[in-house]
mmCIF file of C-alpha atoms in Angstrom:
data_model
loop_
_atom_site.group_PDB
_atom_site.id
_atom_site.type_symbol
_atom_site.label_atom_id
_atom_site.label_comp_id
_atom_site.label_asym_id
_atom_site.label_seq_id
_atom_site.Cartn_x
_atom_site.Cartn_y
_atom_site.Cartn_z
ATOM 1 C CA ALA A 9 0.052 -0.520 0.005
ATOM 2 C CA LEU A 10 3.292 2.643 0.843
ATOM 3 C CA TRP A 11 3.613 1.645 -2.295
ATOM 4 C CA CYS A 12 1.279 2.157 -4.382
ATOM 5 C CA TYR A 13 0.624 5.817 -2.527
ATOM 6 C CA ALA A 14 4.452 6.088 -3.475
ATOM 7 C CA THR A 15 3.875 5.647 -7.117
ATOM 8 C CA SER A 16 0.614 7.311 -7.850
ATOM 9 C CA THR A 17 1.513 10.596 -8.872
ATOM 10 C CA PRO A 18 4.874 12.221 -9.649
ATOM 11 C CA TYR A 19 3.528 15.057 -7.225
ATOM 12 C CA THR A 20 3.911 12.472 -4.053
ATOM 13 C CA GLU A 21 6.629 10.498 -5.556
ATOM 14 C CA ALA A 22 8.592 13.620 -5.943
ATOM 15 C CA LYS A 23 7.826 14.992 -2.374
ATOM 16 C CA ILE A 24 9.689 11.342 -1.494
ATOM 17 C CA LEU A 25 12.368 11.550 -2.806
ATOM 18 C CA SER A 26 13.427 15.003 -1.459
ATOM 19 C CA ARG A 27 12.002 13.774 2.577
ATOM 20 C CA THR A 28 14.796 10.686 1.499
ATOM 21 C CA SER A 29 17.507 12.232 0.471
ATOM 22 C CA ALA A 30 17.301 14.766 3.110
ATOM 23 C CA VAL A 31 17.563 12.423 5.483
ATOM 24 C CA GLY A 32 20.349 10.729 3.908
ATOM 25 C CA GLY A 33 22.397 13.734 3.479
ATOM 26 C CA ALA A 34 22.011 13.867 7.156
ATOM 27 C CA VAL A 35 23.220 10.897 7.806
ATOM 28 C CA SER A 36 25.993 10.636 5.370
ATOM 29 C CA GLY A 37 26.555 14.651 7.137
ATOM 30 C CA MET A 38 27.409 12.972 10.957
ATOM 31 C CA VAL A 39 29.329 9.785 9.650
ATOM 32 C CA THR A 40 32.173 12.169 7.922
ATOM 33 C CA ASP A 41 31.311 14.511 10.962
ATOM 34 C CA VAL A 42 32.744 11.124 12.830
ATOM 35 C CA LYS A 43 35.248 10.175 11.325
ATOM 36 C CA HIS A 44 36.814 14.166 10.947
ATOM 37 C CA PHE A 45 36.726 13.680 14.598
ATOM 38 C CA PHE A 46 38.335 10.495 15.084
ATOM 39 C CA SER A 47 40.789 11.404 12.840
ATOM 40 C CA LEU A 48 41.867 14.656 13.987
ATOM 41 C CA SER A 49 43.943 13.258 16.673
ATOM 42 C CA ASP A 50 46.526 11.897 14.298
ATOM 43 C CA LYS A 51 46.727 14.495 12.041
ATOM 44 C CA ASN A 52 47.671 16.783 15.160
ATOM 45 C CA ARG A 53 49.925 14.587 16.115
ATOM 46 C CA ASP A 54 51.327 14.233 12.641
ATOM 47 C CA LEU A 55 51.661 18.449 12.945
ATOM 48 C CA THR A 56 53.695 18.222 16.193
ATOM 49 C CA ALA A 57 55.909 16.174 14.439
ATOM 50 C CA ARG A 58 56.738 17.926 12.097
ATOM 51 C CA VAL A 59 57.341 21.107 14.404
ATOM 52 C CA ALA A 60 59.468 18.629 15.688
ATOM 53 C CA HIS A 61 61.310 18.230 12.916
ATOM 54 C CA LEU A 62 61.232 21.643 11.074
ATOM 55 C CA GLU A 63 63.158 23.088 14.266
ATOM 56 C CA GLU A 64 65.630 20.604 14.446
ATOM 57 C CA MET A 65 66.122 21.638 10.850
ATOM 58 C CA LEU A 66 66.232 25.218 11.555
ATOM 59 C CA ALA A 67 69.828 24.282 14.451
ATOM 60 C CA SER A 68 71.268 22.584 11.758
ATOM 61 C CA ARG A 69 70.597 24.736 8.907
ATOM 62 C CA ILE A 70 72.462 27.740 11.114
ATOM 63 C CA ALA A 71 75.426 25.619 11.681
ATOM 64 C CA ASP A 72 75.910 24.270 7.674
ATOM 65 C CA GLU A 73 75.590 28.421 6.838
ATOM 66 C CA GLY A 74 77.947 29.488 9.195
ATOM 67 C CA ILE A 75 77.860 32.315 11.773
ATOM 68 C CA ASP A 76 78.434 35.600 11.363
ATOM 69 C CA ILE A 77 81.656 36.310 14.125
ATOM 70 C CA ASP A 78 81.110 40.036 14.089
ATOM 71 C CA SER A 79 78.168 39.112 16.018
ATOM 72 C CA LEU A 80 78.704 37.892 19.125
ATOM 73 C CA SER A 81 74.387 37.342 20.110
ATOM 74 C CA SER A 82 73.886 35.887 16.638
ATOM 75 C CA MET A 83 76.616 32.992 17.469
ATOM 76 C CA MET A 84 75.833 33.413 21.119
ATOM 77 C CA ASN A 85 72.112 32.071 19.635
ATOM 78 C CA ALA A 86 73.552 29.509 17.877
ATOM 79 C CA ARG A 87 75.757 27.660 19.629
ATOM 80 C CA THR A 88 72.356 27.453 22.421
ATOM 81 C CA GLU A 89 69.721 26.130 19.439
ATOM 82 C CA LEU A 90 71.946 23.626 18.509
ATOM 83 C CA ALA A 91 72.312 22.232 22.305
ATOM 84 C CA TYR A 92 68.991 21.422 21.779
ATOM 85 C CA ARG A 93 66.540 18.158 20.212
ATOM 86 C CA TYR A 94 63.246 17.973 20.160
ATOM 87 C CA TYR A 95 60.505 14.857 20.500
ATOM 88 C CA PRO A 96 56.947 14.818 19.034
ATOM 89 C CA ALA A 97 54.061 12.919 22.802
ATOM 90 C CA ARG A 98 51.021 12.813 23.251
ATOM 91 C CA VAL A 99 49.197 13.368 26.853
ATOM 92 C CA VAL A 100 48.024 10.291 27.777
ATOM 93 C CA SER A 101 46.264 11.172 31.076
ATOM 94 C CA LEU A 102 46.624 14.848 33.124
ATOM 95 C CA THR A 103 44.809 16.315 36.772
ATOM 96 C CA SER A 104 44.426 20.327 36.657
ATOM 97 C CA SER A 105 42.406 20.780 39.522
ATOM 98 C CA LYS A 106 44.747 19.986 42.272
ATOM 99 C CA LEU A 107 47.613 21.442 44.338
ATOM 100 C CA ARG A 108 50.428 19.575 42.477
ATOM 101 C CA ASN A 109 49.157 18.435 39.177
ATOM 102 C CA TYR A 110 50.480 15.971 37.444
ATOM 103 C CA LEU A 111 50.508 14.712 33.495
ATOM 104 C CA VAL A 112 51.800 12.093 31.895
ATOM 105 C CA ILE A 113 53.127 11.333 28.159
ATOM 106 C CA ASP A 114 53.533 8.175 25.529
ATOM 107 C CA ARG A 115 57.167 8.711 25.107
ATOM 108 C CA GLY A 116 59.401 7.239 27.342
ATOM 109 C CA ALA A 117 63.302 6.402 28.261
ATOM 110 C CA ASP A 118 62.914 3.976 25.029
ATOM 111 C CA ASP A 119 62.101 6.690 22.776
ATOM 112 C CA GLY A 120 65.487 9.040 24.091
ATOM 113 C CA ILE A 121 63.289 10.501 27.367
ATOM 114 C CA ALA A 122 64.588 11.381 30.283
ATOM 115 C CA ALA A 123 63.735 13.528 33.699
ATOM 116 C CA ASN A 124 64.845 17.258 33.539
ATOM 117 C CA MET A 125 63.596 17.947 29.528
ATOM 118 C CA GLY A 126 61.852 20.801 29.248
ATOM 119 C CA VAL A 127 58.547 20.384 27.488
ATOM 120 C CA ILE A 128 56.395 22.617 25.228
ATOM 121 C CA THR A 129 53.657 22.380 22.919
ATOM 122 C CA PRO A 130 54.029 23.205 19.286
ATOM 123 C CA ASP A 131 54.159 26.320 19.355
ATOM 124 C CA ARG A 132 55.935 27.270 21.714
ATOM 125 C CA ALA A 133 54.495 27.769 25.316
ATOM 126 C CA LEU A 134 55.133 26.604 28.738
ATOM 127 C CA VAL A 135 53.703 22.838 29.613
ATOM 128 C CA GLY A 136 56.485 21.897 32.342
ATOM 129 C CA TYR A 137 59.362 19.367 32.529
ATOM 130 C CA VAL A 138 58.828 15.356 32.600
ATOM 131 C CA VAL A 139 60.364 14.137 36.094
ATOM 132 C CA SER A 140 60.539 11.190 35.731
ATOM 133 C CA CYS A 141 60.436 7.825 33.099
ATOM 134 C CA SER A 142 59.623 4.697 32.139
ATOM 135 C CA PRO A 143 60.545 3.027 29.969
ATOM 136 C CA ARG A 144 57.804 4.010 27.470
ATOM 137 C CA TYR A 145 56.273 6.573 29.675
ATOM 138 C CA SER A 146 57.461 9.369 31.025
ATOM 139 C CA VAL A 147 55.300 11.638 33.951
ATOM 140 C CA VAL A 148 55.627 15.786 33.589
ATOM 141 C CA MET A 149 55.113 18.961 36.224
ATOM 142 C CA PRO A 150 53.133 21.422 34.738
ATOM 143 C CA VAL A 151 53.569 24.664 35.796
ATOM 144 C CA LEU A 152 50.452 24.473 37.301
ATOM 145 C CA ASN A 153 52.153 22.178 40.408
ATOM 146 C CA GLU A 154 53.387 24.309 44.007
ATOM 147 C CA LYS A 155 56.283 22.585 43.783
ATOM 148 C CA PHE A 156 57.002 24.004 40.101
ATOM 149 C CA ARG A 157 60.015 26.412 40.072
ATOM 150 C CA ILE A 158 60.952 28.201 36.852
ATOM 151 C CA GLY A 159 63.391 30.916 35.933
ATOM 152 C CA GLY A 160 61.421 33.575 33.888
ATOM 153 C CA SER A 161 61.985 36.837 32.348
ATOM 154 C CA LEU A 162 59.985 40.233 30.089
ATOM 155 C CA ALA A 163 60.389 39.636 26.774
ATOM 156 C CA GLU A 164 61.323 42.676 26.359
ATOM 157 C CA ASN A 165 63.857 43.985 28.984
ATOM 158 C CA ASN A 166 65.406 40.703 30.268
ATOM 159 C CA TYR A 167 64.230 41.769 33.355
ATOM 160 C CA THR A 168 64.485 37.891 35.689
ATOM 161 C CA GLY A 169 62.343 36.651 38.443
ATOM 162 C CA SER A 170 60.895 33.033 39.877
ATOM 163 C CA VAL A 171 57.494 31.725 37.627
ATOM 164 C CA ARG A 172 55.364 29.127 40.481
ATOM 165 C CA TRP A 173 51.897 28.253 41.316
ATOM 166 C CA SER A 174 49.814 29.675 43.697
ATOM 167 C CA GLY A 175 47.314 27.565 43.524
ATOM 168 C CA THR A 176 44.601 29.520 43.068
ATOM 169 C CA SER A 177 43.658 29.455 39.241
ATOM 170 C CA THR A 178 44.645 27.439 36.645
ATOM 171 C CA HIS A 179 44.691 30.340 34.623
ATOM 172 C CA HIS A 180 46.844 32.461 35.936
ATOM 173 C CA VAL A 181 51.090 32.186 37.920
ATOM 174 C CA ASP A 182 53.444 34.587 39.597
ATOM 175 C CA LEU A 183 56.093 36.008 38.700
ATOM 176 C CA ILE A 184 58.126 37.465 42.290
ATOM 177 C CA ASP A 185 61.173 38.484 42.751
ATOM 178 C CA LEU A 186 61.347 40.928 39.665
ATOM 179 C CA SER A 187 63.635 44.192 40.021
ATOM 180 C CA THR A 188 62.136 47.049 41.188
ATOM 181 C CA TYR A 189 63.708 48.691 37.488
ATOM 182 C CA ALA A 190 62.514 46.172 35.378
ATOM 183 C CA ASP A 191 59.292 48.256 34.647
ATOM 184 C CA PRO A 192 56.561 46.263 34.230
ATOM 185 C CA ARG A 193 54.250 46.711 31.589
ATOM 186 C CA LEU A 194 50.200 45.339 31.848
ATOM 187 C CA GLY A 195 50.397 42.910 28.652
ATOM 188 C CA MET A 196 54.123 41.891 28.885
ATOM 189 C CA ALA A 197 55.170 39.108 27.851
ATOM 190 C CA VAL A 198 57.406 36.993 30.438
ATOM 191 C CA GLU A 199 59.199 34.504 28.052
ATOM 192 C CA VAL A 200 61.503 30.874 30.575
ATOM 193 C CA ARG A 201 64.925 32.120 31.824
ATOM 194 C CA SER A 202 66.321 28.085 31.998
ATOM 195 C CA GLU A 203 68.904 25.979 31.138
ATOM 196 C CA ARG A 204 65.801 22.720 30.214
ATOM 197 C CA LEU A 205 65.011 25.589 27.563
ATOM 198 C CA PRO A 206 65.727 28.170 24.466
ATOM 199 C CA GLU A 207 65.434 31.406 25.106
ATOM 200 C CA GLY A 208 61.763 32.154 23.577
ATOM 201 C CA ILE A 209 59.409 30.169 24.927
ATOM 202 C CA LEU A 210 56.838 32.026 26.217
ATOM 203 C CA ILE A 211 55.276 31.991 29.564
ATOM 204 C CA GLY A 212 52.131 34.209 29.332
ATOM 205 C CA HIS A 213 51.399 37.895 30.301
ATOM 206 C CA ILE A 214 51.413 40.118 32.642
ATOM 207 C CA ASP A 215 47.351 40.893 33.777
ATOM 208 C CA ASP A 216 48.776 42.681 36.900
ATOM 209 C CA PHE A 217 51.766 44.003 39.357
ATOM 210 C CA GLU A 218 52.107 45.628 42.639
ATOM 211 C CA PHE A 219 55.182 45.845 44.874
ATOM 212 C CA ASN A 220 55.576 42.880 47.096
ATOM 213 C CA ALA A 221 55.586 43.512 50.945
ATOM 214 C CA THR A 222 58.539 44.647 51.647
ATOM 215 C CA GLN A 223 59.230 47.301 48.437
ATOM 216 C CA THR A 224 61.934 45.574 47.197
ATOM 217 C CA ALA A 225 60.422 43.579 44.332
ATOM 218 C CA TYR A 226 57.210 43.008 42.188
ATOM 219 C CA ARG A 227 54.943 40.490 41.894
ATOM 220 C CA ALA A 228 53.503 40.239 38.689
ATOM 221 C CA ARG A 229 50.197 37.836 38.089
ATOM 222 C CA LEU A 230 50.783 35.853 34.460
ATOM 223 C CA HIS A 231 47.630 34.945 32.446
ATOM 224 C CA LEU A 232 49.272 31.324 31.081
ATOM 225 C CA ALA A 233 49.978 30.943 27.226
ATOM 226 C CA VAL A 234 48.586 27.576 27.395
ATOM 227 C CA ASP A 235 45.732 26.110 29.061
ATOM 228 C CA ILE A 236 46.457 22.703 30.262
ATOM 229 C CA SER A 237 43.721 20.921 30.550
ATOM 230 C CA ARG A 238 43.239 20.671 27.056
ATOM 231 C CA LEU A 239 46.213 19.826 26.303
ATOM 232 C CA ASP A 240 46.920 16.869 23.395
ATOM 233 C CA ASN A 241 49.565 17.053 21.791
ATOM 234 C CA VAL A 242 53.297 18.807 23.465
ATOM 235 C CA ILE A 243 57.065 18.291 23.062
ATOM 236 C CA VAL A 244 59.697 17.605 25.007
ATOM 237 C CA VAL A 245 62.639 19.411 24.086
ATOM 238 C CA GLU A 246 66.333 17.258 25.124
ATOM 239 C CA ASN A 247 69.598 20.130 26.411
ATOM 240 C CA SER A 248 72.606 17.904 25.406
ATOM 241 C CA HIS A 249 74.512 19.736 27.773
ATOM 242 C CA TYR A 250 72.622 20.077 31.178
ATOM 243 C CA GLY A 251 74.566 17.271 32.232
ATOM 244 C CA GLU A 252 77.592 19.613 32.480
ATOM 245 C CA ILE A 253 75.754 22.831 33.832
ATOM 246 C CA GLU A 254 74.178 20.508 36.267
ATOM 247 C CA GLY A 255 77.312 19.665 37.219
ATOM 248 C CA LEU A 256 79.158 22.171 37.500
ATOM 249 C CA MET A 257 76.325 24.193 39.138
ATOM 250 C CA GLU A 258 76.784 21.138 41.707
ATOM 251 C CA THR A 259 80.188 22.180 42.828
ATOM 252 C CA MET A 260 78.889 25.280 43.810
ATOM 253 C CA ASP A 261 77.452 23.145 46.817
#
């Protein structure tokens, strides 16, 4: 009876064809969206690996093309950049609502990862650093951990302080012990100053600042450049000179 009704007149056939085409198109679109969603992870991972590869290519090109011996700054920056290697990784699990948060990534000692390597995003924002490894996985202490410490400097004038997390906001950290001569301003970029990572790694931007209780230094509140709770792909950074630096510092104790 339904078939007889559907084919009774051209008008009926056209209406039913229109409806079935719309339903079929919607279903096809949903299937396409689902396939696209599940393919995003692989695409993001491929892009992260590509970024890591390009970082190393850039360092190699600096070496191949030589350095301007008349520019001490260029020579030092190139030498520093050549010390680093980059390993793409994916975040397996993370926490962001505790006082001591951690990430687990899917690269470990078998992949060349070791404790004290820095961890950044593909667009060069600070995540944290590796604290322990198994053969196939590593644990990363992110900036959102009350035990986390790293140096941070104002990108415009290189005045340096210490970065730490107070545990009150998942989007903010504090830059303390900043010189009274630093002249901080709202919106200023703050970058990493650490032997673990190369120059130009962004921590965040100044949201607020004030003198400390003794009026001897500034304390700035930084809005983080990365949302830790949404991390997926990261890059682990190895400074091949880190062991030498660490050994030298131990002789000062």
